């Protein structure tokens, strides 16, 4: 038996080394014909289907940050897809371009919903995804997107908005919100007014939604993204805050465990 032990250890080590986060780009289309590019991540050390989470990017587009969050979710045991709301996976580092991309993507509420649903269907189609357990998270622009999907009754267990816009052109109506909602908001976010917050809470309560609104002291818009400080050089009132980033990520983990229980 001692003769075979080194070989067995080597085999076990080799197998473990192959178990890691797998990623790939997936091409797909919205129902309006827009070509889209998704970034899919999952942990191949896990067997069988697991809950799926859609990641919606900031107004910069499907960049490395959105992809990193998909990998982070995969590391937590989820099947994660960072979707493309702009088309062809385009992204930018200039706020003027980002604003133009965002305005084009939100000009038509039905088209925006169609692009989200196309990404959701792509995630459901992955063999690692349990199609009965789905959620979505979004950052900045993506936060607004996932909140709007909840408002419109998209069948999700939960949505999480990180420093997202709370205003909408498609407000919730009584009974329309099926998903549980978590908002992670920086108290120093100058992009979201006190009035926006009050209107959002009133909207959720009138709709009968199950929602949670978490505030993080001193956190500016973009507080989860380490690149926010560099983008602030364009005159944007944004910035990274490590404590708020870590606290909001922990809050999201607890929230997802609850909605997927």
Short mmCIF file of C-alpha atoms in Angstrom, two decimals:
data_model
loop_
_atom_site.label_atom_id
_atom_site.label_comp_id
_atom_site.label_asym_id
_atom_site.label_seq_id
_atom_site.Cartn_x
_atom_site.Cartn_y
_atom_site.Cartn_z
CA UNK A 1 0.00 0.00 0.00
CA UNK A 2 2.84 2.38 0.77
CA UNK A 3 4.13 1.83 -2.75
CA UNK A 4 0.99 3.40 -4.29
CA UNK A 5 0.50 6.26 -1.82
CA UNK A 6 2.63 8.88 -3.63
CA UNK A 7 0.75 8.18 -6.85
CA UNK A 8 -2.59 8.47 -5.12
CA UNK A 9 -1.58 11.77 -3.54
CA UNK A 10 -0.41 13.09 -6.89
CA UNK A 11 -3.71 12.08 -8.51
CA UNK A 12 -5.70 13.77 -5.73
CA UNK A 13 -3.60 16.92 -6.05
CA UNK A 14 -3.99 16.99 -9.83
CA UNK A 15 -7.77 16.59 -9.56
CA UNK A 16 -8.01 19.38 -6.99
CA UNK A 17 -5.86 21.68 -9.12
CA UNK A 18 -8.30 21.28 -12.02
CA UNK A 19 -11.26 22.34 -9.89
CA UNK A 20 -11.51 26.10 -10.25
CA UNK A 21 -13.69 28.97 -11.45
CA UNK A 22 -14.47 28.42 -15.11
CA UNK A 23 -15.33 31.37 -17.33
CA UNK A 24 -16.34 31.87 -20.93
CA UNK A 25 -17.90 34.46 -23.19
CA UNK A 26 -21.27 33.59 -24.69
CA UNK A 27 -22.82 35.29 -27.70
CA UNK A 28 -26.59 35.76 -27.75
CA UNK A 29 -29.25 38.09 -29.10
CA UNK A 30 -32.12 40.09 -27.73
CA UNK A 31 -35.56 39.66 -29.26
CA UNK A 32 -35.03 43.01 -30.99
CA UNK A 33 -32.07 41.50 -32.83
CA UNK A 34 -29.31 43.25 -30.87
CA UNK A 35 -26.14 41.10 -30.73
CA UNK A 36 -25.03 40.71 -27.11
CA UNK A 37 -22.07 39.20 -25.29
CA UNK A 38 -22.32 37.56 -21.85
CA UNK A 39 -19.55 36.56 -19.46
CA UNK A 40 -20.36 33.32 -17.65
CA UNK A 41 -18.67 31.97 -14.50
CA UNK A 42 -19.13 28.89 -12.35
CA UNK A 43 -17.14 26.69 -9.97
CA UNK A 44 -16.47 23.31 -11.56
CA UNK A 45 -15.64 21.81 -8.15
CA UNK A 46 -19.37 21.77 -7.44
CA UNK A 47 -21.67 19.10 -8.78
CA UNK A 48 -25.13 19.68 -10.19
CA UNK A 49 -27.18 22.81 -10.76
CA UNK A 50 -27.02 25.72 -8.34
CA UNK A 51 -28.86 29.07 -8.02
CA UNK A 52 -28.22 31.51 -10.84
CA UNK A 53 -27.41 35.21 -10.53
CA UNK A 54 -27.45 37.79 -13.31
CA UNK A 55 -24.94 40.65 -12.97
CA UNK A 56 -25.80 43.96 -14.64
CA UNK A 57 -22.90 46.32 -15.29
CA UNK A 58 -22.40 49.98 -14.38
CA UNK A 59 -22.95 52.69 -16.98
CA UNK A 60 -19.38 52.00 -18.20
CA UNK A 61 -20.63 48.82 -19.89
CA UNK A 62 -19.59 45.17 -19.66
CA UNK A 63 -16.08 45.75 -18.36
CA UNK A 64 -13.62 43.88 -16.16
CA UNK A 65 -15.38 44.98 -12.98
CA UNK A 66 -18.70 43.38 -13.94
CA UNK A 67 -16.85 40.23 -14.99
CA UNK A 68 -14.99 40.15 -11.69
CA UNK A 69 -18.27 40.23 -9.80
CA UNK A 70 -19.49 37.25 -11.83
CA UNK A 71 -16.36 35.35 -10.78
CA UNK A 72 -16.89 36.43 -7.15
CA UNK A 73 -20.41 35.01 -7.25
CA UNK A 74 -19.14 31.79 -8.81
CA UNK A 75 -16.71 31.54 -5.91
CA UNK A 76 -19.69 31.68 -3.56
CA UNK A 77 -21.23 28.70 -5.31
CA UNK A 78 -23.56 30.44 -7.75
CA UNK A 79 -23.94 30.14 -11.49
CA UNK A 80 -23.27 33.74 -12.58
CA UNK A 81 -23.69 35.62 -15.83
CA UNK A 82 -22.60 39.22 -16.40
CA UNK A 83 -24.97 40.36 -19.14
CA UNK A 84 -24.66 43.00 -21.83
CA UNK A 85 -27.18 45.84 -21.88
CA UNK A 86 -25.44 47.92 -24.57
CA UNK A 87 -24.75 45.42 -27.34
CA UNK A 88 -21.60 43.69 -28.62
CA UNK A 89 -20.08 43.87 -25.13
CA UNK A 90 -19.06 47.49 -25.60
CA UNK A 91 -17.70 49.51 -22.71
CA UNK A 92 -15.88 52.76 -22.10
CA UNK A 93 -13.89 54.72 -19.53
CA UNK A 94 -15.21 58.12 -20.58
CA UNK A 95 -18.37 59.46 -18.90
CA UNK A 96 -19.66 61.15 -22.06
CA UNK A 97 -19.67 57.82 -23.90
CA UNK A 98 -21.13 56.03 -20.87
CA UNK A 99 -23.96 58.54 -20.67
CA UNK A 100 -24.74 58.09 -24.36
CA UNK A 101 -24.69 54.28 -24.06
CA UNK A 102 -26.96 54.38 -21.01
CA UNK A 103 -29.46 56.79 -22.56
CA UNK A 104 -29.70 54.66 -25.68
CA UNK A 105 -30.22 51.49 -23.62
CA UNK A 106 -32.98 53.03 -21.50
CA UNK A 107 -34.74 55.05 -24.21
CA UNK A 108 -37.23 52.23 -24.68
CA UNK A 109 -38.32 50.35 -21.54
CA UNK A 110 -39.46 47.31 -23.52
CA UNK A 111 -36.13 46.98 -25.32
CA UNK A 112 -34.26 47.25 -22.03
CA UNK A 113 -36.45 44.54 -20.54
CA UNK A 114 -35.95 42.35 -23.61
CA UNK A 115 -32.17 42.60 -23.28
CA UNK A 116 -32.33 41.67 -19.61
CA UNK A 117 -34.65 38.74 -20.28
CA UNK A 118 -32.38 37.49 -23.06
CA UNK A 119 -29.52 37.37 -20.55
CA UNK A 120 -31.72 35.68 -17.95
CA UNK A 121 -32.74 32.99 -20.45
CA UNK A 122 -29.08 32.44 -21.36
CA UNK A 123 -28.23 31.92 -17.70
CA UNK A 124 -31.14 29.49 -17.28
CA UNK A 125 -29.89 27.52 -20.29
CA UNK A 126 -26.55 26.73 -18.64
CA UNK A 127 -26.45 23.18 -17.22
CA UNK A 128 -24.99 24.48 -13.95
CA UNK A 129 -28.02 26.70 -13.32
CA UNK A 130 -31.05 25.75 -11.27
CA UNK A 131 -33.71 27.58 -13.26
CA UNK A 132 -36.07 27.57 -10.27
CA UNK A 133 -33.69 29.75 -8.25
CA UNK A 134 -32.75 33.02 -9.96
CA UNK A 135 -31.70 36.45 -8.77
CA UNK A 136 -30.04 39.57 -10.18
CA UNK A 137 -27.60 42.15 -8.89
CA UNK A 138 -26.65 45.44 -10.50
CA UNK A 139 -24.29 48.35 -10.05
CA UNK A 140 -25.02 52.02 -10.74
CA UNK A 141 -26.97 51.85 -14.03
CA UNK A 142 -27.29 48.12 -13.44
CA UNK A 143 -28.86 48.80 -10.06
CA UNK A 144 -31.63 50.71 -11.77
CA UNK A 145 -32.04 47.89 -14.29
CA UNK A 146 -32.55 45.17 -11.68
CA UNK A 147 -34.94 47.37 -9.68
CA UNK A 148 -36.93 48.02 -12.85
CA UNK A 149 -37.08 44.29 -13.56
CA UNK A 150 -38.48 43.74 -10.07
CA UNK A 151 -40.98 46.55 -10.61
CA UNK A 152 -42.16 44.88 -13.81
CA UNK A 153 -42.70 41.52 -12.17
CA UNK A 154 -39.84 39.55 -13.72
CA UNK A 155 -39.85 36.17 -11.91
CA UNK A 156 -36.76 36.48 -9.73
CA UNK A 157 -36.28 35.39 -6.13
CA UNK A 158 -34.46 38.62 -5.34
CA UNK A 159 -32.62 41.63 -6.71
CA UNK A 160 -29.78 43.66 -5.21
CA UNK A 161 -28.99 47.23 -6.26
CA UNK A 162 -25.53 48.58 -5.38
CA UNK A 163 -25.34 52.40 -5.55
CA UNK A 164 -28.07 52.30 -8.17
CA UNK A 165 -30.47 54.96 -9.37
CA UNK A 166 -33.84 54.78 -7.65
CA UNK A 167 -35.82 56.86 -10.15
CA UNK A 168 -37.80 55.05 -12.83
CA UNK A 169 -40.15 55.48 -15.76
CA UNK A 170 -41.86 52.16 -14.93
CA UNK A 171 -42.99 52.47 -11.29
CA UNK A 172 -44.26 49.46 -9.41
CA UNK A 173 -47.97 48.91 -8.96
CA UNK A 174 -49.73 47.05 -6.15
CA UNK A 175 -48.71 43.40 -6.34
CA UNK A 176 -46.32 43.83 -9.27
CA UNK A 177 -43.08 43.22 -7.36
CA UNK A 178 -42.56 39.47 -7.02
CA UNK A 179 -38.87 39.56 -6.11
CA UNK A 180 -37.47 40.51 -2.73
CA UNK A 181 -35.45 43.69 -2.97
CA UNK A 182 -32.21 44.84 -1.32
CA UNK A 183 -30.85 48.34 -1.92
CA UNK A 184 -27.24 49.04 -0.90
CA UNK A 185 -26.98 52.85 -0.78
CA UNK A 186 -24.09 55.13 0.11
CA UNK A 187 -25.18 57.96 2.41
CA UNK A 188 -22.83 60.36 0.60
CA UNK A 189 -24.18 59.48 -2.86
CA UNK A 190 -24.89 62.85 -4.47
CA UNK A 191 -26.51 61.15 -7.47
CA UNK A 192 -29.49 60.07 -5.34
CA UNK A 193 -31.46 62.73 -3.48
CA UNK A 194 -33.36 62.38 -0.21
CA UNK A 195 -36.50 62.89 -2.26
CA UNK A 196 -35.54 59.98 -4.53
CA UNK A 197 -35.17 57.77 -1.46
CA UNK A 198 -38.49 58.88 0.00
CA UNK A 199 -40.29 58.30 -3.30
CA UNK A 200 -38.71 54.87 -3.70
CA UNK A 201 -39.72 53.73 -0.23
CA UNK A 202 -43.24 55.02 -0.75
CA UNK A 203 -43.42 53.23 -4.10
CA UNK A 204 -42.26 49.93 -2.60
CA UNK A 205 -44.66 50.17 0.32
CA UNK A 206 -47.64 51.02 -1.88
CA UNK A 207 -46.74 48.09 -4.13
CA UNK A 208 -46.61 45.75 -1.13
CA UNK A 209 -43.02 44.81 -1.94
CA UNK A 210 -40.67 43.01 0.44
CA UNK A 211 -37.68 45.35 0.47
CA UNK A 212 -34.66 46.26 2.55
CA UNK A 213 -32.83 49.60 2.32
CA UNK A 214 -29.28 49.61 3.72
CA UNK A 215 -27.25 52.79 4.14
CA UNK A 216 -23.47 52.96 4.39
CA UNK A 217 -22.07 56.05 6.16
CA UNK A 218 -19.72 58.26 4.16
CA UNK A 219 -19.97 56.11 1.03
CA UNK A 220 -20.18 57.90 -2.31
CA UNK A 221 -21.65 56.74 -5.58
CA UNK A 222 -19.60 53.84 -6.94
CA UNK A 223 -18.42 52.80 -3.49
CA UNK A 224 -17.99 49.11 -4.42
CA UNK A 225 -15.66 49.66 -7.38
CA UNK A 226 -11.93 50.19 -6.69
CA UNK A 227 -11.67 51.94 -10.07
CA UNK A 228 -14.13 54.64 -8.97
CA UNK A 229 -11.34 56.85 -7.64
CA UNK A 230 -9.69 56.90 -11.06
CA UNK A 231 -12.98 57.76 -12.74
CA UNK A 232 -13.43 60.63 -10.29
CA UNK A 233 -10.73 62.41 -12.29
CA UNK A 234 -13.43 63.18 -14.87
CA UNK A 235 -15.13 65.45 -12.34
CA UNK A 236 -17.57 62.81 -11.11
CA UNK A 237 -18.51 62.76 -7.42
CA UNK A 238 -17.73 59.06 -6.99
CA UNK A 239 -15.28 57.07 -4.92
CA UNK A 240 -14.40 53.66 -3.55
CA UNK A 241 -14.93 52.87 0.13
CA UNK A 242 -13.53 49.54 1.28
CA UNK A 243 -15.69 49.23 4.39
CA UNK A 244 -18.93 49.90 2.53
CA UNK A 245 -17.87 47.56 -0.27
CA UNK A 246 -17.22 44.70 2.14
CA UNK A 247 -20.30 45.34 4.26
CA UNK A 248 -22.62 45.52 1.26
CA UNK A 249 -21.15 42.33 -0.21
CA UNK A 250 -21.72 40.55 3.09
CA UNK A 251 -25.27 41.92 3.19
CA UNK A 252 -25.84 40.60 -0.33
CA UNK A 253 -24.58 37.15 0.65
CA UNK A 254 -26.97 36.97 3.60
CA UNK A 255 -29.81 38.22 1.39
CA UNK A 256 -29.19 35.63 -1.33
CA UNK A 257 -28.97 32.81 1.20
CA UNK A 258 -32.32 33.94 2.55
CA UNK A 259 -34.11 34.20 -0.80
CA UNK A 260 -32.70 30.88 -2.00
CA UNK A 261 -33.34 28.96 1.22
#
